[in-house]
mmCIF file of C-alpha atoms in Angstrom:
data_model
loop_
_atom_site.group_PDB
_atom_site.id
_atom_site.type_symbol
_atom_site.label_atom_id
_atom_site.label_comp_id
_atom_site.label_asym_id
_atom_site.label_seq_id
_atom_site.Cartn_x
_atom_site.Cartn_y
_atom_site.Cartn_z
ATOM 1 C CA UNK A 200 -75.107 109.395 -85.219
ATOM 2 C CA UNK A 201 -75.385 108.039 -81.682
ATOM 3 C CA UNK A 202 -72.547 107.625 -79.495
ATOM 4 C CA UNK A 203 -71.787 103.965 -79.737
ATOM 5 C CA UNK A 204 -71.713 104.431 -83.627
ATOM 6 C CA UNK A 205 -69.236 107.105 -83.454
ATOM 7 C CA UNK A 206 -67.107 105.535 -80.886
ATOM 8 C CA UNK A 207 -67.155 102.404 -83.464
ATOM 9 C CA UNK A 208 -66.430 104.515 -86.677
ATOM 10 C CA UNK A 209 -63.188 106.194 -84.697
ATOM 11 C CA UNK A 210 -62.186 102.800 -83.376
ATOM 12 C CA UNK A 211 -61.794 101.326 -87.010
ATOM 13 C CA UNK A 212 -60.652 104.418 -88.720
ATOM 14 C CA UNK A 213 -57.989 105.036 -86.503
ATOM 15 C CA UNK A 214 -57.397 101.179 -86.056
ATOM 16 C CA UNK A 215 -55.984 102.556 -82.378
ATOM 17 C CA UNK A 216 -59.342 100.701 -80.556
ATOM 18 C CA UNK A 217 -56.901 99.353 -77.760
ATOM 19 C CA UNK A 218 -56.134 103.305 -76.886
ATOM 20 C CA UNK A 219 -59.120 105.100 -77.503
ATOM 21 C CA UNK A 220 -62.065 102.494 -76.996
ATOM 22 C CA UNK A 221 -61.521 101.463 -73.340
ATOM 23 C CA UNK A 222 -62.561 104.732 -71.987
ATOM 24 C CA UNK A 223 -59.593 104.781 -69.521
ATOM 25 C CA UNK A 224 -58.046 107.620 -71.087
ATOM 26 C CA UNK A 225 -58.447 109.411 -74.312
ATOM 27 C CA UNK A 226 -54.956 110.211 -74.942
ATOM 28 C CA UNK A 227 -51.347 110.252 -73.146
ATOM 29 C CA UNK A 228 -48.507 112.368 -74.074
ATOM 30 C CA UNK A 229 -45.360 110.853 -72.727
ATOM 31 C CA UNK A 230 -41.901 112.496 -73.377
ATOM 32 C CA UNK A 231 -39.159 110.331 -73.721
ATOM 33 C CA UNK A 232 -35.314 110.811 -74.349
ATOM 34 C CA UNK A 233 -34.076 110.320 -78.188
ATOM 35 C CA UNK A 234 -30.870 111.196 -78.574
ATOM 36 C CA UNK A 235 -29.290 111.025 -81.786
ATOM 37 C CA UNK A 236 -25.486 112.232 -82.376
ATOM 38 C CA UNK A 237 -24.045 112.975 -85.760
ATOM 39 C CA UNK A 238 -20.395 111.938 -85.894
ATOM 40 C CA UNK A 239 -17.416 111.739 -88.126
ATOM 41 C CA UNK A 240 -16.943 108.771 -90.405
ATOM 42 C CA UNK A 241 -14.263 107.457 -88.591
ATOM 43 C CA UNK A 242 -16.306 106.830 -85.599
ATOM 44 C CA UNK A 243 -19.921 106.239 -87.061
ATOM 45 C CA UNK A 244 -21.459 102.907 -87.200
ATOM 46 C CA UNK A 245 -20.929 102.412 -90.284
ATOM 47 C CA UNK A 246 -16.906 103.179 -90.177
ATOM 48 C CA UNK A 247 -15.230 104.345 -92.960
ATOM 49 C CA UNK A 248 -11.517 105.353 -92.319
ATOM 50 C CA UNK A 249 -8.186 104.866 -93.186
ATOM 51 C CA UNK A 250 -6.393 101.706 -92.925
ATOM 52 C CA UNK A 251 -3.920 103.149 -89.951
ATOM 53 C CA UNK A 252 -0.977 102.777 -92.113
ATOM 54 C CA UNK A 253 1.086 105.147 -94.433
ATOM 55 C CA UNK A 254 -1.071 105.290 -96.855
ATOM 56 C CA UNK A 255 -3.412 107.327 -94.670
ATOM 57 C CA UNK A 256 -1.701 110.312 -96.517
ATOM 58 C CA UNK A 257 -4.100 109.732 -99.346
ATOM 59 C CA UNK A 258 -7.083 110.018 -97.373
ATOM 60 C CA UNK A 259 -8.768 113.110 -96.678
ATOM 61 C CA UNK A 260 -11.555 114.426 -93.674
ATOM 62 C CA UNK A 261 -13.605 117.196 -94.544
ATOM 63 C CA UNK A 262 -16.194 117.971 -91.658
ATOM 64 C CA UNK A 263 -15.768 114.723 -90.562
ATOM 65 C CA UNK A 264 -16.410 113.006 -94.178
ATOM 66 C CA UNK A 265 -14.034 110.628 -95.493
ATOM 67 C CA UNK A 266 -12.493 111.185 -98.779
ATOM 68 C CA UNK A 267 -9.667 109.884 -101.176
ATOM 69 C CA UNK A 268 -7.570 112.306 -102.741
ATOM 70 C CA UNK A 269 -4.213 111.476 -105.095
ATOM 71 C CA UNK A 270 -3.964 115.017 -106.104
ATOM 72 C CA UNK A 271 -2.083 118.201 -106.145
ATOM 73 C CA UNK A 272 -4.445 119.590 -104.016
ATOM 74 C CA UNK A 273 -3.502 116.861 -101.236
ATOM 75 C CA UNK A 274 0.198 116.450 -101.906
ATOM 76 C CA UNK A 275 1.854 114.205 -99.776
ATOM 77 C CA UNK A 276 4.572 115.177 -97.304
ATOM 78 C CA UNK A 277 7.399 114.967 -99.688
ATOM 79 C CA UNK A 278 5.631 116.512 -102.517
ATOM 80 C CA UNK A 279 4.071 114.001 -104.429
ATOM 81 C CA UNK A 280 1.391 115.455 -106.317
ATOM 82 C CA UNK A 281 -0.374 112.253 -108.107
ATOM 83 C CA UNK A 282 0.530 109.204 -109.754
ATOM 84 C CA UNK A 283 3.201 109.382 -112.642
ATOM 85 C CA UNK A 284 2.015 109.035 -116.194
ATOM 86 C CA UNK A 285 1.981 106.173 -118.040
ATOM 87 C CA UNK A 286 2.449 104.030 -114.929
ATOM 88 C CA UNK A 287 0.468 101.808 -112.838
ATOM 89 C CA UNK A 288 0.475 102.825 -109.061
ATOM 90 C CA UNK A 289 -1.147 100.247 -106.588
ATOM 91 C CA UNK A 290 -1.966 101.445 -102.879
ATOM 92 C CA UNK A 291 -2.169 98.571 -101.028
ATOM 93 C CA UNK A 292 -4.793 98.924 -97.861
ATOM 94 C CA UNK A 293 -5.832 102.301 -98.493
ATOM 95 C CA UNK A 294 -9.052 102.195 -96.447
ATOM 96 C CA UNK A 295 -11.692 100.349 -94.397
ATOM 97 C CA UNK A 296 -14.857 99.895 -93.621
ATOM 98 C CA UNK A 297 -16.172 98.866 -90.497
ATOM 99 C CA UNK A 298 -19.420 97.413 -88.846
ATOM 100 C CA UNK A 299 -19.993 99.488 -85.726
ATOM 101 C CA UNK A 300 -23.626 98.808 -85.632
ATOM 102 C CA UNK A 301 -25.544 96.209 -83.886
ATOM 103 C CA UNK A 302 -26.343 93.755 -86.766
ATOM 104 C CA UNK A 303 -24.841 92.244 -89.678
ATOM 105 C CA UNK A 304 -24.777 94.404 -92.922
ATOM 106 C CA UNK A 305 -23.797 94.053 -96.322
ATOM 107 C CA UNK A 306 -21.285 96.864 -97.367
ATOM 108 C CA UNK A 307 -21.156 97.641 -101.224
ATOM 109 C CA UNK A 308 -18.873 100.157 -102.752
ATOM 110 C CA UNK A 309 -19.908 102.030 -105.932
ATOM 111 C CA UNK A 310 -18.763 102.368 -108.463
ATOM 112 C CA UNK A 311 -15.756 100.406 -107.970
ATOM 113 C CA UNK A 312 -14.011 101.901 -111.148
ATOM 114 C CA UNK A 313 -13.383 105.394 -112.308
ATOM 115 C CA UNK A 314 -12.012 106.498 -115.862
ATOM 116 C CA UNK A 315 -10.885 109.765 -117.255
ATOM 117 C CA UNK A 316 -9.974 109.718 -121.003
ATOM 118 C CA UNK A 317 -8.452 112.436 -123.273
ATOM 119 C CA UNK A 318 -7.379 111.636 -126.755
ATOM 120 C CA UNK A 319 -5.778 108.128 -126.603
ATOM 121 C CA UNK A 320 -4.742 108.653 -122.925
ATOM 122 C CA UNK A 321 -6.658 107.059 -120.220
ATOM 123 C CA UNK A 322 -6.546 107.144 -116.560
ATOM 124 C CA UNK A 323 -8.253 104.087 -114.646
ATOM 125 C CA UNK A 324 -9.037 103.755 -111.108
ATOM 126 C CA UNK A 325 -10.131 100.480 -109.380
ATOM 127 C CA UNK A 326 -11.400 100.091 -105.438
ATOM 128 C CA UNK A 327 -10.595 96.326 -104.805
ATOM 129 C CA UNK A 328 -12.128 95.035 -101.560
ATOM 130 C CA UNK A 329 -9.741 92.470 -100.110
ATOM 131 C CA UNK A 330 -12.000 89.705 -99.249
ATOM 132 C CA UNK A 331 -15.363 89.467 -101.035
ATOM 133 C CA UNK A 332 -16.329 91.003 -104.213
ATOM 134 C CA UNK A 333 -18.509 93.254 -105.042
ATOM 135 C CA UNK A 334 -19.945 93.488 -101.707
ATOM 136 C CA UNK A 335 -18.955 92.067 -98.343
ATOM 137 C CA UNK A 336 -21.040 90.995 -95.296
ATOM 138 C CA UNK A 337 -19.802 92.368 -91.943
ATOM 139 C CA UNK A 338 -20.939 91.156 -88.721
ATOM 140 C CA UNK A 339 -20.879 93.922 -85.776
ATOM 141 C CA UNK A 340 -17.257 94.597 -85.373
ATOM 142 C CA UNK A 341 -15.894 93.277 -88.635
ATOM 143 C CA UNK A 342 -14.182 95.224 -91.478
ATOM 144 C CA UNK A 343 -13.220 95.256 -94.916
ATOM 145 C CA UNK A 344 -9.825 96.675 -96.142
ATOM 146 C CA UNK A 345 -9.952 98.222 -99.825
ATOM 147 C CA UNK A 346 -6.743 98.994 -101.942
ATOM 148 C CA UNK A 347 -6.765 101.164 -105.003
ATOM 149 C CA UNK A 348 -5.115 100.266 -108.381
ATOM 150 C CA UNK A 349 -4.486 103.291 -110.647
ATOM 151 C CA UNK A 350 -3.536 102.917 -114.132
ATOM 152 C CA UNK A 351 -2.563 105.637 -116.303
ATOM 153 C CA UNK A 352 -1.534 104.972 -120.172
ATOM 154 C CA UNK A 353 0.157 105.829 -122.334
ATOM 155 C CA UNK A 354 0.760 109.329 -121.151
ATOM 156 C CA UNK A 355 -0.844 112.582 -120.575
ATOM 157 C CA UNK A 356 -0.276 114.648 -117.231
ATOM 158 C CA UNK A 357 -3.860 116.516 -117.358
ATOM 159 C CA UNK A 358 -6.139 113.509 -116.503
ATOM 160 C CA UNK A 359 -8.026 113.665 -113.727
ATOM 161 C CA UNK A 360 -10.787 111.572 -111.680
ATOM 162 C CA UNK A 361 -12.942 114.012 -109.544
ATOM 163 C CA UNK A 362 -15.867 111.633 -108.602
ATOM 164 C CA UNK A 363 -18.491 110.556 -105.960
ATOM 165 C CA UNK A 364 -17.995 107.177 -104.537
ATOM 166 C CA UNK A 365 -20.992 105.861 -102.891
ATOM 167 C CA UNK A 366 -20.785 103.493 -99.470
ATOM 168 C CA UNK A 367 -23.826 101.604 -98.756
ATOM 169 C CA UNK A 368 -24.406 99.471 -95.730
ATOM 170 C CA UNK A 369 -27.661 97.520 -95.579
ATOM 171 C CA UNK A 370 -28.944 95.159 -92.716
ATOM 172 C CA UNK A 371 -29.160 91.515 -94.026
ATOM 173 C CA UNK A 372 -32.529 90.933 -92.356
ATOM 174 C CA UNK B 276 -63.767 98.514 -94.610
ATOM 175 C CA UNK B 277 -64.506 96.259 -91.828
ATOM 176 C CA UNK B 278 -62.333 96.411 -88.721
ATOM 177 C CA UNK B 279 -60.934 93.090 -89.121
ATOM 178 C CA UNK B 280 -59.678 93.855 -92.980
ATOM 179 C CA UNK B 281 -58.387 97.342 -91.743
ATOM 180 C CA UNK B 282 -56.382 95.751 -88.913
ATOM 181 C CA UNK B 283 -55.088 93.115 -91.175
ATOM 182 C CA UNK B 284 -54.414 95.665 -93.905
ATOM 183 C CA UNK B 285 -52.514 98.036 -91.168
ATOM 184 C CA UNK B 286 -50.856 94.822 -89.580
ATOM 185 C CA UNK B 287 -48.931 94.084 -92.865
ATOM 186 C CA UNK B 288 -47.814 97.584 -93.565
ATOM 187 C CA UNK B 289 -46.656 97.396 -89.928
ATOM 188 C CA UNK B 290 -44.365 94.470 -90.273
ATOM 189 C CA UNK B 291 -42.818 95.879 -93.373
ATOM 190 C CA UNK B 292 -42.171 99.007 -91.486
ATOM 191 C CA UNK B 293 -40.305 97.051 -88.785
ATOM 192 C CA UNK B 294 -38.552 95.346 -90.984
ATOM 193 C CA UNK B 295 -37.434 98.615 -92.718
ATOM 194 C CA UNK B 296 -36.705 100.587 -89.570
ATOM 195 C CA UNK B 297 -35.268 97.898 -87.741
ATOM 196 C CA UNK B 298 -34.297 97.199 -84.243
ATOM 197 C CA UNK B 299 -30.739 97.687 -84.484
ATOM 198 C CA UNK B 300 -28.375 100.686 -84.491
ATOM 199 C CA UNK B 301 -28.664 101.051 -88.029
ATOM 200 C CA UNK B 302 -30.377 99.151 -90.974
ATOM 201 C CA UNK B 303 -28.979 101.078 -93.805
ATOM 202 C CA UNK B 304 -26.379 103.816 -94.422
ATOM 203 C CA UNK B 305 -25.868 105.595 -98.164
ATOM 204 C CA UNK B 306 -22.965 107.670 -98.084
ATOM 205 C CA UNK B 307 -21.848 109.844 -100.800
ATOM 206 C CA UNK B 308 -18.074 110.541 -100.734
ATOM 207 C CA UNK B 309 -15.410 111.774 -102.986
ATOM 208 C CA UNK B 310 -12.465 110.346 -104.887
ATOM 209 C CA UNK B 311 -10.053 112.290 -106.675
ATOM 210 C CA UNK B 312 -7.191 111.319 -108.672
ATOM 211 C CA UNK B 313 -4.659 112.935 -110.843
ATOM 212 C CA UNK B 314 -1.901 112.341 -113.113
ATOM 213 C CA UNK B 315 1.310 114.423 -112.764
ATOM 214 C CA UNK B 316 4.468 114.945 -114.577
ATOM 215 C CA UNK B 317 7.390 112.910 -113.457
ATOM 216 C CA UNK B 318 8.894 115.642 -111.954
ATOM 217 C CA UNK B 319 6.010 115.981 -109.471
ATOM 218 C CA UNK B 320 4.601 112.787 -109.268
ATOM 219 C CA UNK B 321 4.528 110.078 -106.328
ATOM 220 C CA UNK B 322 7.578 108.533 -107.842
ATOM 221 C CA UNK B 323 9.706 111.577 -109.166
ATOM 222 C CA UNK B 324 11.706 110.778 -112.294
ATOM 223 C CA UNK B 325 14.399 113.969 -112.936
ATOM 224 C CA UNK B 326 17.370 114.504 -115.095
ATOM 225 C CA UNK B 327 20.477 114.368 -112.964
ATOM 226 C CA UNK B 328 21.898 117.678 -112.014
ATOM 227 C CA UNK B 329 25.398 116.333 -113.221
ATOM 228 C CA UNK B 330 26.751 116.925 -116.864
ATOM 229 C CA UNK B 331 25.068 113.640 -118.201
ATOM 230 C CA UNK B 332 21.662 114.947 -117.016
ATOM 231 C CA UNK B 333 22.131 116.174 -120.811
ATOM 232 C CA UNK B 334 20.753 112.758 -121.978
ATOM 233 C CA UNK B 335 17.500 112.718 -119.976
ATOM 234 C CA UNK B 336 14.653 115.368 -120.203
ATOM 235 C CA UNK B 337 11.159 115.523 -119.693
ATOM 236 C CA UNK B 338 8.820 114.683 -122.817
ATOM 237 C CA UNK B 339 5.160 115.564 -122.373
ATOM 238 C CA UNK B 340 5.088 114.590 -118.487
ATOM 239 C CA UNK B 341 7.479 111.738 -118.644
ATOM 240 C CA UNK B 342 10.955 111.124 -118.236
ATOM 241 C CA UNK B 343 12.893 110.397 -121.485
ATOM 242 C CA UNK B 344 16.445 109.457 -122.083
ATOM 243 C CA UNK B 345 18.002 109.891 -125.329
ATOM 244 C CA UNK B 346 21.478 108.731 -125.956
ATOM 245 C CA UNK B 347 21.392 109.339 -129.961
ATOM 246 C CA UNK B 348 22.290 113.233 -129.589
ATOM 247 C CA UNK B 349 18.701 114.305 -129.865
ATOM 248 C CA UNK B 350 18.711 115.512 -126.315
ATOM 249 C CA UNK B 351 21.420 118.077 -125.675
ATOM 250 C CA UNK B 352 22.046 120.840 -122.893
ATOM 251 C CA UNK B 353 22.591 124.688 -123.591
ATOM 252 C CA UNK B 354 26.133 124.203 -124.426
ATOM 253 C CA UNK B 355 25.137 121.938 -127.324
ATOM 254 C CA UNK B 356 26.269 118.823 -125.447
ATOM 255 C CA UNK B 357 26.535 115.995 -126.272
ATOM 256 C CA UNK B 358 27.528 116.639 -129.847
ATOM 257 C CA UNK B 359 28.095 112.798 -130.757
ATOM 258 C CA UNK B 360 24.797 110.574 -131.917
ATOM 259 C CA UNK B 361 25.365 107.931 -130.147
ATOM 260 C CA UNK B 362 27.518 105.282 -128.658
ATOM 261 C CA UNK B 363 30.555 103.397 -130.358
ATOM 262 C CA UNK B 364 30.090 99.916 -131.965
ATOM 263 C CA UNK B 365 32.412 97.343 -131.115
ATOM 264 C CA UNK B 366 32.919 99.033 -127.673
ATOM 265 C CA UNK B 367 31.857 99.013 -123.650
ATOM 266 C CA UNK B 368 30.117 102.488 -122.964
ATOM 267 C CA UNK B 369 29.288 103.313 -119.315
ATOM 268 C CA UNK B 370 27.237 106.352 -118.879
ATOM 269 C CA UNK B 371 26.943 107.672 -115.327
ATOM 270 C CA UNK B 372 24.845 109.721 -113.295
ATOM 271 C CA UNK B 373 21.733 110.430 -115.922
ATOM 272 C CA UNK B 374 18.459 110.234 -113.965
ATOM 273 C CA UNK B 375 17.350 110.269 -110.357
ATOM 274 C CA UNK B 376 14.581 108.828 -108.778
ATOM 275 C CA UNK B 377 13.010 110.280 -105.634
ATOM 276 C CA UNK B 378 10.199 108.781 -103.933
ATOM 277 C CA UNK B 379 7.580 111.159 -102.790
ATOM 278 C CA UNK B 380 5.324 108.511 -101.824
ATOM 279 C CA UNK B 381 4.521 107.615 -97.871
ATOM 280 C CA UNK B 382 6.467 104.672 -97.134
ATOM 281 C CA UNK B 383 9.654 103.073 -97.660
ATOM 282 C CA UNK B 384 10.164 101.572 -101.713
ATOM 283 C CA UNK B 385 12.679 99.515 -103.449
ATOM 284 C CA UNK B 386 13.512 100.613 -106.972
ATOM 285 C CA UNK B 387 14.765 98.729 -109.579
ATOM 286 C CA UNK B 388 14.576 98.805 -113.215
ATOM 287 C CA UNK B 389 12.863 96.333 -115.584
ATOM 288 C CA UNK B 390 12.381 96.029 -119.280
ATOM 289 C CA UNK B 391 16.286 95.808 -120.730
ATOM 290 C CA UNK B 392 15.194 92.274 -121.960
ATOM 291 C CA UNK B 393 17.984 90.187 -123.288
ATOM 292 C CA UNK B 394 19.959 93.395 -124.753
ATOM 293 C CA UNK B 395 23.497 93.842 -123.307
ATOM 294 C CA UNK B 396 22.378 96.887 -121.316
ATOM 295 C CA UNK B 397 22.947 97.206 -117.509
ATOM 296 C CA UNK B 398 21.525 99.943 -115.447
ATOM 297 C CA UNK B 399 23.103 100.952 -112.091
ATOM 298 C CA UNK B 400 23.483 103.614 -109.311
ATOM 299 C CA UNK B 401 26.453 104.971 -108.136
ATOM 300 C CA UNK B 402 24.599 106.682 -105.009
ATOM 301 C CA UNK B 403 22.757 104.069 -102.825
ATOM 302 C CA UNK B 404 20.110 106.126 -101.176
ATOM 303 C CA UNK B 405 20.379 104.020 -97.937
ATOM 304 C CA UNK B 406 24.266 104.489 -97.667
ATOM 305 C CA UNK B 407 24.441 100.695 -97.071
ATOM 306 C CA UNK B 408 27.044 99.643 -99.806
ATOM 307 C CA UNK B 409 29.513 102.755 -99.611
ATOM 308 C CA UNK B 410 32.242 100.081 -100.536
ATOM 309 C CA UNK B 411 30.135 98.876 -103.785
ATOM 310 C CA UNK B 412 29.673 102.026 -106.039
ATOM 311 C CA UNK B 413 28.309 100.405 -109.031
ATOM 312 C CA UNK B 414 25.342 99.208 -107.680
ATOM 313 C CA UNK B 415 23.038 97.205 -110.195
ATOM 314 C CA UNK B 416 19.564 98.175 -110.585
ATOM 315 C CA UNK B 417 18.435 95.526 -113.703
ATOM 316 C CA UNK B 418 18.837 92.096 -114.613
ATOM 317 C CA UNK B 419 22.064 92.692 -117.015
ATOM 318 C CA UNK B 420 24.523 94.501 -114.865
ATOM 319 C CA UNK B 421 28.257 94.250 -116.445
ATOM 320 C CA UNK B 422 30.794 94.995 -113.738
ATOM 321 C CA UNK B 423 28.032 95.323 -110.920
ATOM 322 C CA UNK B 424 26.140 93.591 -108.296
ATOM 323 C CA UNK B 425 24.043 90.872 -109.693
ATOM 324 C CA UNK B 426 20.681 91.099 -108.570
ATOM 325 C CA UNK B 427 17.473 89.991 -110.195
ATOM 326 C CA UNK B 428 14.421 92.218 -108.550
ATOM 327 C CA UNK B 429 12.445 91.485 -107.043
ATOM 328 C CA UNK B 430 13.434 88.012 -106.296
ATOM 329 C CA UNK B 431 16.796 89.638 -104.727
ATOM 330 C CA UNK B 432 16.052 93.374 -103.943
ATOM 331 C CA UNK B 433 19.169 94.500 -102.560
ATOM 332 C CA UNK B 434 18.816 96.776 -99.216
ATOM 333 C CA UNK B 435 20.889 99.359 -101.199
ATOM 334 C CA UNK B 436 17.872 100.115 -103.142
ATOM 335 C CA UNK B 437 15.578 101.009 -100.340
ATOM 336 C CA UNK B 438 14.443 104.469 -100.958
ATOM 337 C CA UNK B 439 12.159 106.320 -97.872
ATOM 338 C CA UNK B 440 9.745 108.831 -98.695
ATOM 339 C CA UNK B 441 11.811 112.249 -99.880
ATOM 340 C CA UNK B 442 15.075 110.296 -100.071
ATOM 341 C CA UNK B 443 16.605 109.890 -103.550
ATOM 342 C CA UNK B 444 18.304 106.921 -105.499
ATOM 343 C CA UNK B 445 20.264 109.108 -107.457
ATOM 344 C CA UNK B 446 23.290 108.988 -110.052
ATOM 345 C CA UNK B 447 21.256 106.086 -112.234
ATOM 346 C CA UNK B 448 23.438 105.394 -115.328
ATOM 347 C CA UNK B 449 23.483 102.875 -118.188
ATOM 348 C CA UNK B 450 26.213 100.561 -119.466
ATOM 349 C CA UNK B 451 26.105 98.962 -123.164
ATOM 350 C CA UNK B 452 28.123 96.231 -124.341
ATOM 351 C CA UNK B 453 28.264 96.176 -128.363
ATOM 352 C CA UNK B 454 31.418 94.221 -128.429
ATOM 353 C CA UNK B 455 31.555 91.535 -131.084
ATOM 354 C CA UNK B 456 28.332 90.492 -132.697
ATOM 355 C CA UNK B 457 26.216 92.436 -129.677
ATOM 356 C CA UNK B 458 23.634 94.780 -130.802
ATOM 357 C CA UNK B 459 21.631 97.393 -128.543
ATOM 358 C CA UNK B 460 18.121 98.073 -129.839
ATOM 359 C CA UNK B 461 17.774 101.751 -130.826
ATOM 360 C CA UNK B 462 14.618 101.843 -128.515
ATOM 361 C CA UNK B 463 14.316 100.433 -125.188
ATOM 362 C CA UNK B 464 11.078 100.929 -122.892
ATOM 363 C CA UNK B 465 12.258 100.539 -119.713
ATOM 364 C CA UNK B 466 10.165 100.237 -116.556
ATOM 365 C CA UNK B 467 11.125 101.850 -112.946
ATOM 366 C CA UNK B 468 9.564 99.739 -110.433
ATOM 367 C CA UNK B 469 9.112 101.279 -106.695
ATOM 368 C CA UNK B 470 7.743 98.740 -104.332
ATOM 369 C CA UNK B 471 6.761 98.695 -100.694
ATOM 370 C CA UNK B 472 8.335 95.623 -99.309
ATOM 371 C CA UNK B 473 7.690 94.274 -95.828
ATOM 372 C CA UNK B 474 10.037 91.386 -96.105
ATOM 373 C CA UNK B 475 13.459 90.771 -97.581
ATOM 374 C CA UNK B 476 13.814 87.562 -99.785
ATOM 375 C CA UNK B 477 15.340 85.591 -96.790
ATOM 376 C CA UNK B 478 12.320 86.560 -94.818
ATOM 377 C CA UNK B 479 13.865 89.402 -92.658
ATOM 378 C CA UNK B 480 11.398 92.013 -91.721
ATOM 379 C CA UNK B 481 12.237 95.351 -93.265
ATOM 380 C CA UNK B 482 12.909 97.768 -90.403
ATOM 381 C CA UNK B 483 11.139 101.249 -90.247
ATOM 382 C CA UNK B 484 13.841 103.953 -90.173
#
């Protein structure tokens, strides 16, 4: 193989003909700065946070990670250890998701419903977005507020939902 | 593969990945978080319902985690009281101070009772949590309140029934009117409602304490 053929071959394999083919230089190594910081949910590009009201007691933050807990492990300041059996509990404006990025994103929370059942007793939790269902489109800076409806019927004090809620933000373009 | 063809191929991959990796701060975020909710007995729940510490607390007891009021002689205290097994017919009966409602939530709520239906049964509190109506001891909490302040919650939730976190609306009792042809159902499924209210019916904002 002669040299010309070799260069052509390299060029077509790499597809980097513009870099390698001109002969001006064979390689360039340039160091640039890329800085990435991992931050808590409350200050991330996709902000997941309490709604800044009294209901923030129901929100937990573990190593910067957002969580919702209406449990004895996260009892209220006044000692409330969970929702009443045989009751409907509404927690309006429980948490928010805010787009702190640079482009429009579609935000979805899945699932929006959680169930635990034991015999004839059921415990149902519903996450209710305020402005759009099931997903919401947020421009940079915009936020969506979510409420929680919990229904326990007819009774039973041993019911428990312990689940994963997935928050997804996807650029619309 | 010819060079032209290869570049076209590489080009389309690049376009695809440009859209995927994006130019913005983020193109997609997928975060798994936790949600946990449990039920608690009325004695420990966000809305705490407990038998009163008074003598008439014997009419109430926790049953399978929920408060049950039995005015039929089935609930008795350690002394076997009450010995009677029901209210008199053709009489007005008032039983004060049976149970308490305590807010263990995070914000002020207004509490009232629903579900009394059309029966001649009243429900009231002798212990307004807010202390706003000291001169008005029989504070009605439901739609039928013989001898009590008339109110039809939530249309007119009186300020007396405001319960801040940790506070108690205590001494809640019932009245029964079995005079004449009045009858009272043997079983009533009453609903205790506690609701955060930002404005009074007249539009006045509820101030934080």
